[in-house]
Amino acid sequence: MADIANVHGGNPHSDGGTRRDFLVLAGTALGAVAAATAVWPLISSMNPAADTLAAGGPVDVDVSKLAPGQQIVVMWRGAPIFVVNRTPEALALLQKPDLVDKLRDPDSQVHQQPTYADNWHRSADPQFAVLVGICTHLGCVPNFLPKPNPTSPSADWPGGYFCPCHGSKYDLAGRVYKGVPAPYNLPVPPYNFTSKTTLRIGENPTGVAFELSSVQQM
Amino acid sequence: MASTTSGDRPQNRFVQWVDYRLPVFTFLNHELRDYPTPRNLSYLWNFGSLAGIVLVMMIASGIFLAMNYTPNDTLAFESVERIMRDVNYGWLIRYVHMNGASMFFIVVYIHIFRGLYYGSYKAPREILWMLGVVILLLMMATAFMGYVLPWGQMSFWGATVITNLFSALPIIGPKIVTWLWGGFSVGNPTLNRFFSLHYLLPFVIVGVVVLHLVALHQHGSNNPLGIDKKGKQDSIPFHPYYTIKDSFGLAVFLLPYAFLVFFYPNFFGEPDNYIPANPLATPAEIVPEWYFLPFYAILRSTPDLLFIPSKLAGVLLMFGSIAVLFVLPWLDTSPVRSGRFRPVFKWFYVSLIIDAFLLGYVGKHKPDATLFGIALPTIGWLGTLWYFGYFLVILPLLGFFEKPLKLPTSISEAVLKKGAGVASGAA
């Protein structure tokens, strides 16, 4: 309504300029906040939905059905979980100095497992290995080759995991060998035994807080 | 504020460096700062940029909905419910998108009726206007296909009814319908192609909007007086004067939009669309979305015309109601643009608005209902005749019989003459 010429420079008094500056700054700041507020739901919607999170709940496995030396693979949160009923011979092999010398991280120094698997057998119960079956190199699923073999997949194979993609080798506790592309041991998921025969994958024993996402590398 | 331009050339050295290689800043400067805009635009001129902003909001929310939507007849309904219940803020994104369609049409209809009153379709803006009609058609197709995607009862039966319109065409009609369906009825292939096209068409709209803007910037905006700019004193730079006015208008517009989304998200919706599609049970009443109601009324109310059966006649007149807008620039014979200076046109214009609402009422209610004791199909037919009469009879004749008021000599003169003079048209 006012004379147009007046709009250009604002009020000829000196306070007019600062008032306009304040309005422009405040308006721009509010606009930026509004834009961020509007964008947030869009970004958030790309995170796992409630049903996806619910589907990532714990999975129960009856381990009494496992024969000695047998492995089963359980899907949990879209990842293959190896569950192995290790024989006494296999456990003895894990402690042999010959083998331990060839391993990159035999004592599980790197955080790839919960505290209850911070040991030479990398498990809560020495008999049962519970491992995330994803190679720490580039994410392939390693093959389970428990029997010793003089030539295949490599010379003097003592039994363990062999990744078909780039030849990474792990022992039956998921400990990685030296001189292979994979840098870390296979991760261990959170789990506990709710009874003598029931393994619950995805839930820690009471009193322990461990998230699989906290490991050095999946 | 202190960054870019005080004169013609950018001051910031980085901006200069980029601009020398890719003249985006020169372009923006030319189209926003140098772009002379009539100094007398009213708030009715906000609705063009508002429509553009709503288009961007629809595309943004739609892209995120598509990340969680499944275009399959057994999964679509579930996936929409999952968006509502499980996806983070899915309910918000869907309600913004759903109500955004209604808000989009409100904005665009006001935009169109503004153009109708102020003669924005007249020379030299005929192509600008026709591109706008193309955008309207694309919007209608996009909105219709989007409404089918949730695969509720209204989605399914709306799709059935609208696609069946084409069966009215002689000889090739049934073949076209089968082609549209990709089967013997509305089904999974139909849903899949509707999703594909619903994703594509908004980007086609963006393309036509760019052409619409190129055509607009060729001769600049029309204005409430409908007279051309005669010199510098008639215009002000688009930026900052109209950027700030458009921003303010946007803030005001977002208030009712947000109110709808947060308090009455299903105000414009049909409860039946929360029932999964069932090809064996037609809902008691099939009502299109409100923005299609006047066209639906034309479709339903048209009787047999000579040798043309009513079904085909209704389809032809419904499409004709849009087609007539294409030739509007040549139907209106008056050389005066603004309705302010057309004392007779003004009243016919009001009658067109009333007619649009009347047709909307007819489209909303069952065909066996009455209004003022008159059967709705009769009212609908009269409304249809009035709609076409306005464009095909009244506008061509008014140019010859109406004596327009005296036009102001320039925009600045009219603007600077304070008081009631301009607004009342008594000047």
XYZ file of C-alpha atoms in Angstrom:
645
model
C 0.000 0.000 0.000
C 2.889 2.292 0.820
C 4.783 4.234 -1.758
C 6.929 1.784 -3.721
C 10.059 3.895 -3.395
C 9.863 3.406 0.347
C 10.051 -0.383 0.029
C 13.508 -0.324 -1.518
C 15.627 1.190 1.175
C 13.277 0.612 4.036
C 12.773 3.299 6.605
C 15.078 6.262 6.092
C 15.768 6.140 9.827
C 18.776 4.051 10.765
C 16.755 1.457 12.734
C 14.826 0.434 9.573
C 17.743 -1.474 8.065
C 18.453 -3.559 11.119
C 14.805 -4.473 11.506
C 14.712 -5.762 7.942
C 17.935 -7.687 8.455
C 16.452 -9.253 11.559
C 13.288 -10.272 9.723
C 15.235 -11.765 6.812
C 17.536 -13.699 9.147
C 14.730 -14.913 11.385
C 12.598 -15.850 8.399
C 15.431 -17.726 6.706
C 16.312 -19.554 9.927
C 12.700 -20.587 10.491
C 12.483 -21.699 6.874
C 15.601 -23.837 7.298
C 14.182 -25.419 10.456
C 10.905 -26.074 8.668
C 12.705 -27.691 5.725
C 14.747 -29.913 8.044
C 11.578 -30.875 9.933
C 9.885 -31.766 6.671
C 12.823 -33.837 5.425
C 13.293 -35.771 8.668
C 10.210 -38.046 8.310
C 11.289 -38.877 4.758
C 14.769 -39.922 5.888
C 13.419 -41.731 8.934
C 11.000 -43.720 6.770
C 13.998 -45.420 5.168
C 15.084 -46.949 8.505
C 13.753 -50.448 9.312
C 10.003 -50.381 9.849
C 8.338 -51.668 13.023
C 7.447 -55.021 11.439
C 10.973 -55.442 10.082
C 12.373 -54.823 13.554
C 9.890 -57.282 15.048
C 10.895 -59.908 12.484
C 14.486 -59.487 13.737
C 13.582 -60.927 17.139
C 15.290 -63.988 18.673
C 15.151 -67.421 16.991
C 15.068 -70.698 18.966
C 17.025 -73.764 17.805
C 16.781 -77.299 19.212
C 20.461 -78.376 19.359
C 19.688 -81.877 20.668
C 19.021 -82.902 17.049
C 22.592 -82.064 15.994
C 24.813 -85.093 15.415
C 28.454 -84.737 16.572
C 30.372 -82.812 13.935
C 27.203 -81.595 12.196
C 26.502 -77.998 11.221
C 23.101 -76.423 10.662
C 22.489 -72.981 9.236
C 19.789 -70.780 10.801
C 18.577 -67.513 9.286
C 18.532 -64.619 11.724
C 18.025 -61.001 10.576
C 18.713 -62.064 7.028
C 22.125 -63.516 7.870
C 23.170 -67.203 7.921
C 24.064 -68.302 11.468
C 26.300 -71.400 11.664
C 25.564 -73.711 14.578
C 28.098 -76.588 14.926
C 28.157 -79.497 17.327
C 31.944 -79.738 17.681
C 33.516 -83.135 18.442
C 36.171 -83.483 21.192
C 38.746 -84.059 18.416
C 37.794 -80.785 16.777
C 38.074 -78.949 20.108
C 41.493 -80.502 20.700
C 42.601 -79.292 17.275
C 41.611 -75.696 18.108
C 44.203 -75.672 20.925
C 47.104 -77.168 18.921
C 50.070 -74.710 18.763
C 50.581 -75.676 15.062
C 47.195 -74.235 14.245
C 47.269 -71.327 16.661
C 50.532 -70.093 15.086
C 48.820 -69.770 11.722
C 45.961 -67.592 13.065
C 45.813 -63.826 12.847
C 43.883 -63.253 16.099
C 43.798 -66.555 18.053
C 42.802 -64.951 21.360
C 39.966 -62.875 19.937
C 41.531 -59.527 20.770
C 39.430 -57.725 18.156
C 35.845 -57.074 19.190
C 34.066 -59.568 16.958
C 32.162 -61.406 19.688
C 30.329 -60.877 22.987
C 32.361 -61.224 26.209
C 31.036 -64.752 26.814
C 32.759 -65.827 23.593
C 36.037 -64.045 24.337
C 37.957 -67.328 24.593
C 39.850 -69.876 22.481
C 36.677 -71.724 21.441
C 34.793 -68.441 20.857
C 31.563 -69.720 22.379
C 29.587 -69.873 25.596
C 29.618 -73.666 25.553
C 32.781 -75.224 24.003
C 30.686 -77.912 22.339
C 28.535 -75.554 20.294
C 29.971 -72.971 17.942
C 27.549 -70.179 16.998
C 28.949 -67.945 14.253
C 27.709 -65.414 11.735
C 28.457 -67.145 8.434
C 29.576 -64.065 6.565
C 33.202 -63.739 5.467
C 34.764 -60.569 6.876
C 36.463 -59.937 3.538
C 33.610 -59.126 1.162
C 30.559 -60.836 2.621
C 30.456 -64.278 0.981
C 29.285 -67.351 2.908
C 32.292 -69.615 3.742
C 32.034 -73.369 3.070
C 31.971 -75.770 6.029
C 34.817 -78.283 5.429
C 35.302 -79.962 8.846
C 37.327 -82.990 7.686
C 41.140 -82.831 7.412
C 42.365 -83.172 3.828
C 45.960 -83.221 2.484
C 45.234 -81.246 -0.726
C 41.791 -79.668 -0.806
C 40.934 -76.824 -0.429
C 44.583 -76.168 0.402
C 47.595 -78.228 1.395
C 47.394 -79.843 4.875
C 43.805 -78.670 5.455
C 43.071 -79.383 9.131
C 39.294 -78.762 8.856
C 37.477 -75.468 9.161
C 35.814 -72.852 6.930
C 36.985 -71.957 3.445
C 35.578 -68.994 1.586
C 35.001 -69.852 -2.100
C 35.187 -66.221 -3.231
C 38.764 -65.251 -2.435
C 40.175 -68.182 -0.486
C 39.950 -66.853 3.058
C 40.380 -69.581 5.693
C 38.953 -69.910 9.209
C 39.197 -72.661 11.807
C 36.183 -74.321 13.417
C 35.959 -71.466 15.925
C 35.727 -68.960 13.101
C 39.253 -67.661 13.719
C 40.826 -66.274 10.571
C 44.187 -67.455 9.198
C 47.152 -65.210 8.528
C 47.906 -64.386 4.896
C 44.334 -64.517 3.619
C 42.255 -61.549 2.402
C 39.799 -61.605 5.329
C 41.036 -59.321 8.151
C 38.941 -60.457 11.148
C 37.471 -63.536 12.808
C 33.893 -64.473 11.965
C 31.500 -62.494 14.193
C 29.598 -64.225 16.976
C 25.933 -63.190 17.385
C 24.298 -62.667 20.785
C 22.827 -65.953 22.056
C 22.102 -67.974 25.169
C 20.856 -71.417 26.120
C 17.348 -71.210 27.585
C 17.574 -74.908 28.437
C 20.133 -77.697 27.968
C 18.950 -78.266 24.430
C 17.458 -74.942 23.346
C 19.708 -72.316 21.789
C 18.183 -68.853 21.483
C 19.930 -66.760 18.828
C 19.553 -62.971 19.120
C 19.293 -62.689 22.905
C 22.172 -62.319 25.379
C 22.323 -64.154 28.722
C 20.826 -61.990 31.452
C 23.129 -59.231 32.550
C 25.100 -58.952 29.313
C 24.556 -56.190 26.765
C 25.904 -56.999 23.315
C 24.674 -55.794 19.939
C 25.895 -57.560 16.835
C 26.098 -54.162 15.116
C 28.836 -53.171 17.593
C 31.428 -55.616 16.197
C 34.488 -54.389 14.306
C 33.202 -55.787 11.033
C 30.304 -57.880 9.887
C 22.300 -11.131 1.505
C 25.755 -9.765 0.929
C 26.703 -12.505 -1.493
C 25.756 -12.365 -5.121
C 24.586 -9.466 -7.181
C 24.447 -5.762 -6.838
C 24.703 -5.006 -10.532
C 24.734 -7.312 -13.518
C 27.818 -9.322 -12.697
C 28.198 -11.643 -9.721
C 30.634 -10.354 -7.087
C 31.731 -13.608 -5.486
C 34.770 -15.038 -7.313
C 33.657 -18.662 -7.004
C 30.248 -17.722 -8.390
C 32.005 -15.901 -11.241
C 34.161 -18.957 -11.952
C 31.161 -21.283 -12.158
C 29.022 -18.785 -14.031
C 31.647 -18.328 -16.738
C 31.443 -22.064 -17.425
C 27.824 -22.809 -16.557
C 25.719 -19.631 -16.533
C 23.209 -20.756 -13.922
C 23.636 -17.586 -11.893
C 23.184 -15.362 -14.921
C 20.106 -17.392 -15.777
C 18.629 -17.093 -12.286
C 19.490 -13.415 -12.176
C 17.787 -12.896 -15.503
C 14.673 -14.925 -14.701
C 14.223 -13.776 -11.112
C 15.889 -10.406 -10.523
C 15.755 -8.819 -13.951
C 12.419 -10.455 -14.727
C 10.010 -7.530 -14.699
C 6.724 -8.403 -13.063
C 3.630 -6.205 -12.997
C 3.618 -4.251 -9.751
C -0.106 -4.755 -9.197
C -0.416 -8.557 -8.906
C -2.969 -9.637 -6.310
C -2.826 -12.743 -4.121
C -4.643 -14.623 -6.881
C -1.277 -14.630 -8.658
C 0.230 -16.758 -5.875
C -1.402 -19.931 -7.063
C 0.926 -20.644 -9.984
C 4.069 -20.919 -7.901
C 2.028 -22.631 -5.193
C 1.019 -25.319 -7.694
C 4.683 -25.798 -8.582
C 5.613 -26.241 -4.922
C 2.796 -28.747 -4.359
C 4.009 -30.686 -7.408
C 7.463 -30.952 -5.831
C 5.931 -32.056 -2.511
C 3.862 -34.703 -4.282
C 6.885 -36.070 -6.131
C 9.023 -36.095 -2.971
C 6.411 -37.834 -0.805
C 5.519 -40.171 -3.680
C 9.099 -41.344 -4.154
C 9.272 -42.347 -0.492
C 5.871 -44.067 -0.660
C 7.059 -46.052 -3.685
C 9.950 -47.375 -1.584
C 7.417 -49.270 0.527
C 4.547 -49.863 -1.889
C 4.019 -53.154 -3.754
C 2.126 -52.941 -7.066
C 0.605 -56.405 -6.928
C -3.092 -57.170 -6.556
C -2.555 -59.557 -3.634
C -0.008 -57.366 -1.812
C -0.885 -53.745 -2.631
C -3.532 -53.221 0.074
C -1.334 -54.868 2.725
C 1.667 -52.801 1.708
C -0.329 -49.583 2.108
C -1.507 -50.725 5.542
C 2.104 -51.511 6.403
C 3.054 -47.975 5.376
C 0.329 -46.700 7.708
C 1.271 -48.888 10.675
C 4.883 -49.996 10.538
C 6.979 -47.693 8.369
C 8.470 -44.784 10.314
C 6.285 -41.725 9.615
C 4.618 -43.742 6.841
C 1.212 -42.463 7.980
C 2.467 -38.885 7.662
C 3.998 -39.346 4.225
C 0.883 -41.065 2.904
C -1.508 -38.481 4.360
C 0.645 -35.666 2.963
C 0.499 -37.341 -0.454
C -3.193 -38.233 -0.285
C -4.362 -34.804 0.853
C -1.723 -33.215 -1.353
C -3.736 -34.393 -4.360
C -6.794 -32.525 -3.090
C -4.778 -29.430 -2.223
C -3.135 -29.580 -5.656
C -6.508 -29.498 -7.381
C -7.797 -26.693 -5.145
C -4.740 -24.615 -6.026
C -4.936 -25.425 -9.734
C -8.679 -24.767 -9.973
C -8.206 -21.341 -8.347
C -5.297 -20.764 -10.750
C -7.524 -21.647 -13.719
C -10.486 -19.566 -12.583
C -8.142 -16.628 -11.998
C -7.034 -16.970 -15.614
C -10.639 -17.206 -16.766
C -11.600 -13.966 -15.005
C -8.597 -11.865 -15.955
C -8.406 -13.148 -19.537
C -4.954 -14.651 -19.039
C -5.597 -16.946 -22.008
C -5.790 -14.097 -24.511
C -3.067 -13.049 -26.957
C -0.146 -13.337 -26.632
C -0.621 -16.062 -23.988
C -2.658 -18.660 -25.927
C 0.056 -21.325 -25.900
C 0.768 -20.648 -22.227
C -2.897 -21.341 -21.547
C -3.021 -24.464 -23.727
C 0.037 -25.895 -21.990
C -1.832 -25.315 -18.732
C -4.767 -27.360 -20.036
C -2.314 -30.145 -20.939
C -1.012 -30.038 -17.358
C -4.588 -30.281 -16.055
C -5.241 -33.359 -18.203
C -1.994 -34.995 -17.062
C -2.866 -34.201 -13.447
C -6.271 -35.832 -13.829
C -4.763 -38.986 -15.308
C -2.096 -39.093 -12.593
C -4.589 -38.531 -9.770
C -6.944 -41.184 -11.129
C -4.206 -43.811 -11.394
C -2.821 -42.886 -7.985
C -6.243 -43.450 -6.445
C -6.254 -46.993 -7.839
C -2.948 -47.969 -6.202
C -4.165 -48.674 -2.598
C -6.379 -51.364 -4.185
C -9.353 -50.731 -1.936
C -12.959 -51.061 -3.021
C -13.153 -47.510 -4.400
C -9.822 -47.976 -6.164
C -11.008 -51.106 -7.896
C -14.492 -49.966 -8.815
C -13.373 -46.481 -9.757
C -10.860 -48.045 -12.123
C -13.561 -50.346 -13.487
C -16.024 -47.526 -14.112
C -13.540 -45.076 -15.629
C -11.836 -47.598 -17.908
C -15.272 -48.813 -19.016
C -15.987 -45.296 -20.292
C -13.969 -46.173 -23.356
C -16.285 -49.081 -24.152
C -18.801 -46.442 -25.247
C -16.722 -45.732 -28.337
C -18.210 -47.562 -31.328
C -16.452 -50.612 -32.816
C -13.017 -50.184 -31.195
C -14.333 -49.393 -27.692
C -14.287 -52.899 -26.191
C -10.844 -53.591 -27.694
C -9.470 -50.417 -26.121
C -10.865 -51.395 -22.731
C -9.231 -54.831 -22.889
C -5.994 -53.143 -23.918
C -6.192 -50.751 -20.959
C -6.832 -53.621 -18.558
C -4.281 -56.030 -19.974
C -6.844 -58.748 -19.239
C -10.542 -59.497 -19.129
C -11.206 -57.188 -16.188
C -9.369 -54.765 -13.921
C -6.665 -56.896 -12.328
C -3.001 -57.274 -11.558
C -1.734 -56.164 -14.998
C -3.897 -53.026 -14.699
C -2.498 -52.239 -11.257
C 1.075 -52.733 -12.462
C 0.784 -50.403 -15.433
C -1.084 -47.802 -13.401
C 1.778 -47.778 -10.902
C 4.333 -47.457 -13.685
C 2.437 -44.562 -15.272
C 1.637 -42.931 -11.940
C 5.377 -42.731 -11.338
C 6.125 -41.493 -14.857
C 3.452 -38.848 -15.439
C 4.506 -36.400 -12.685
C 7.846 -36.042 -14.422
C 6.045 -35.455 -17.706
C 4.092 -32.763 -15.832
C 7.400 -31.229 -14.710
C 8.461 -31.097 -18.353
C 5.258 -29.353 -19.440
C 5.539 -26.996 -16.456
C 8.976 -25.956 -17.733
C 7.413 -25.165 -21.123
C 4.581 -23.351 -19.301
C 7.213 -21.191 -17.552
C 9.166 -20.533 -20.739
C 5.950 -19.355 -22.383
C 5.115 -17.275 -19.281
C 8.477 -15.530 -19.176
C 8.274 -14.656 -22.866
C 5.606 -11.998 -22.244
C 5.464 -11.985 -18.446
C 2.498 -12.343 -16.132
C -0.890 -10.924 -16.921
C -2.223 -8.677 -14.143
C -5.528 -7.729 -12.510
C -5.960 -4.804 -14.920
C -5.282 -7.000 -17.946
C -3.307 -4.226 -19.684
C 0.254 -4.544 -20.956
C 3.256 -3.074 -19.172
C 4.232 0.159 -20.849
C 7.527 0.895 -19.118
C 9.771 0.460 -16.109
C 7.342 2.258 -13.832
C 4.778 -0.531 -14.358
C 6.913 -3.383 -13.062
C 9.073 -4.504 -10.146
C 11.688 -7.285 -10.097
C 10.264 -10.726 -9.353
C 12.930 -11.154 -6.686
C 12.643 -10.131 -3.888
C 9.133 -8.693 -4.212
C 7.261 -11.744 -5.432
C 9.569 -14.382 -3.983
C 8.723 -13.014 -0.545
C 5.037 -12.722 -1.408
C 5.000 -16.295 -2.711
C 6.794 -17.482 0.450
C 4.209 -15.797 2.618
C 1.432 -17.296 0.504
C 3.041 -20.717 0.894
C 3.106 -20.365 4.686
C -0.605 -19.452 4.701
C -1.418 -22.318 2.333
C 0.425 -24.860 4.489
C -1.816 -24.075 7.484
C -5.058 -25.623 6.152
C -3.014 -28.338 4.432
C -1.350 -29.329 7.727
C -4.689 -29.036 9.520
C -6.150 -31.574 7.096
C -3.169 -33.927 7.353
C -3.018 -33.922 11.130
C -6.666 -33.581 12.160
C -8.908 -34.718 9.284
C -6.648 -36.850 7.064
C -9.576 -38.778 5.601
C -11.860 -35.787 5.114
C -11.709 -36.076 1.317
C -11.477 -39.885 1.329
C -14.089 -42.606 1.041
C -14.310 -45.094 3.940
C -14.917 -47.894 1.437
C -11.366 -47.577 0.205
C -10.191 -49.090 3.490
C -11.901 -52.327 2.432
C -9.673 -54.503 0.206
C -10.721 -54.654 -3.449
C -13.353 -57.294 -4.088
C -14.279 -57.988 -7.720
C -17.455 -59.774 -6.566
C -19.047 -56.935 -4.568
C -19.652 -53.429 -5.874
C -19.931 -50.756 -3.154
C -23.426 -49.342 -2.683
C -22.327 -46.034 -4.163
C -19.309 -45.247 -6.301
C -18.225 -41.632 -5.919
C -15.112 -40.218 -7.550
C -12.751 -37.894 -5.726
C -14.277 -34.425 -5.284
C -12.142 -32.847 -7.997
C -13.746 -35.061 -10.630
C -17.349 -34.526 -9.468
C -18.420 -31.853 -12.034
C -17.039 -33.982 -14.860
C -18.727 -37.061 -13.409
C -22.008 -35.111 -13.361
C -21.639 -34.266 -17.064
C -20.940 -37.930 -17.779
C -24.007 -39.153 -15.907
C -26.520 -36.471 -16.838
C -26.153 -36.400 -20.600
C -29.251 -37.891 -22.309
C -29.488 -39.509 -25.747
C -28.456 -36.927 -28.319
C -29.968 -37.500 -31.766
C -28.492 -40.802 -32.932
C -25.804 -40.910 -30.197
C -26.697 -43.084 -27.216
C -26.456 -41.325 -23.828
C -23.470 -43.383 -22.685
C -21.308 -42.286 -25.604
C -22.719 -38.750 -25.503
C -21.777 -38.448 -21.837
C -18.223 -39.589 -22.507
C -17.860 -37.193 -25.450
C -19.200 -34.222 -23.505
C -17.052 -35.038 -20.472
C -13.893 -34.982 -22.560
C -15.337 -32.094 -24.533
C -15.590 -30.022 -21.350
C -11.781 -30.032 -21.217
C -11.310 -29.873 -24.972
C -13.302 -26.648 -25.140
C -10.684 -25.018 -22.908
C -8.059 -25.637 -25.597
C -9.864 -23.363 -28.033
C -10.995 -20.843 -25.430
C -8.518 -18.155 -26.605
C -10.352 -18.056 -29.935
C -13.859 -18.318 -28.475
C -13.564 -15.165 -26.372
C -13.865 -12.356 -28.907
C -13.502 -9.445 -26.497
C -10.235 -7.537 -26.822
C -10.399 -6.609 -23.117
C -8.640 -9.114 -20.868
C -9.650 -8.295 -17.315
C -13.181 -9.026 -16.138
C -12.962 -5.826 -14.090
C -13.686 -3.806 -17.173
C -16.352 -6.117 -18.581
C -19.644 -5.314 -16.806
C -21.687 -8.089 -18.447
C -18.996 -10.782 -18.615
C -18.515 -10.428 -14.872
C -21.970 -11.843 -14.158
C -21.679 -14.663 -16.627
C -18.358 -15.519 -15.023
C -20.052 -15.765 -11.623
C -22.682 -18.018 -13.199
C -19.914 -20.337 -14.444
C -18.559 -20.710 -10.910
C -22.049 -21.443 -9.582
C -22.512 -23.912 -12.444
C -19.275 -25.716 -11.515
C -20.419 -26.111 -7.900
C -23.884 -27.187 -9.040
C -22.401 -29.855 -11.282
C -20.211 -30.923 -8.384
C -23.317 -31.336 -6.221
C -25.003 -33.419 -8.913
C -21.892 -35.599 -9.244
C -21.731 -36.161 -5.497
C -25.291 -37.375 -4.998
C -27.196 -40.385 -6.211
C -28.816 -39.935 -9.623
C -32.303 -40.599 -8.273
C -32.073 -37.712 -5.778
C -33.609 -34.297 -6.285
C -32.655 -30.673 -5.630
C -35.434 -28.062 -5.213
C -37.819 -30.811 -6.312
C -36.048 -31.278 -9.637
C -34.435 -34.603 -10.553
C -30.635 -34.383 -10.381
C -30.058 -35.660 -13.939
C -32.184 -32.780 -15.205
C -30.190 -30.273 -13.189
C -26.992 -31.934 -14.359
C -28.052 -31.692 -17.986
C -28.995 -28.012 -17.604
C -25.665 -27.397 -15.894
C -23.867 -29.155 -18.727
C -25.685 -27.035 -21.311
C -24.851 -23.899 -19.353
C -21.174 -24.867 -19.147
C -20.892 -25.340 -22.910
C -23.178 -22.365 -23.547
C -20.806 -20.134 -21.601
C -17.832 -21.067 -23.761
C -19.471 -21.696 -27.142
C -22.241 -19.075 -27.214
C -21.871 -16.405 -24.567
C -18.147 -15.663 -24.808
C -18.145 -15.362 -28.637
C -21.206 -13.086 -28.594
C -20.240 -10.948 -25.581
C -17.257 -9.540 -27.475
C -19.647 -7.953 -29.942
C -22.460 -6.819 -27.664
C -20.709 -5.811 -24.463
C -19.425 -2.267 -23.998
C -16.297 -2.504 -21.840
C -15.382 0.173 -19.295
C -12.572 2.571 -20.038
C -9.182 0.972 -19.414
C -6.559 2.813 -17.336
C -3.734 4.233 -19.424
C -1.062 2.332 -17.478
C -0.549 0.012 -14.539
C 1.428 2.565 -12.558
C -1.195 5.241 -13.062
C -3.937 2.930 -11.813
C -1.846 1.704 -8.886
C -0.740 5.120 -7.746
C -4.250 6.489 -7.925
C -5.112 5.536 -4.358
C -8.483 4.704 -2.879
C -11.460 2.870 -4.233
C -11.091 4.005 -7.822
C -9.420 0.926 -9.239
C -10.958 -1.824 -7.195
C -14.575 -0.924 -7.833
C -14.057 -0.601 -11.554
C -15.591 2.885 -11.450
C -12.386 4.434 -12.757
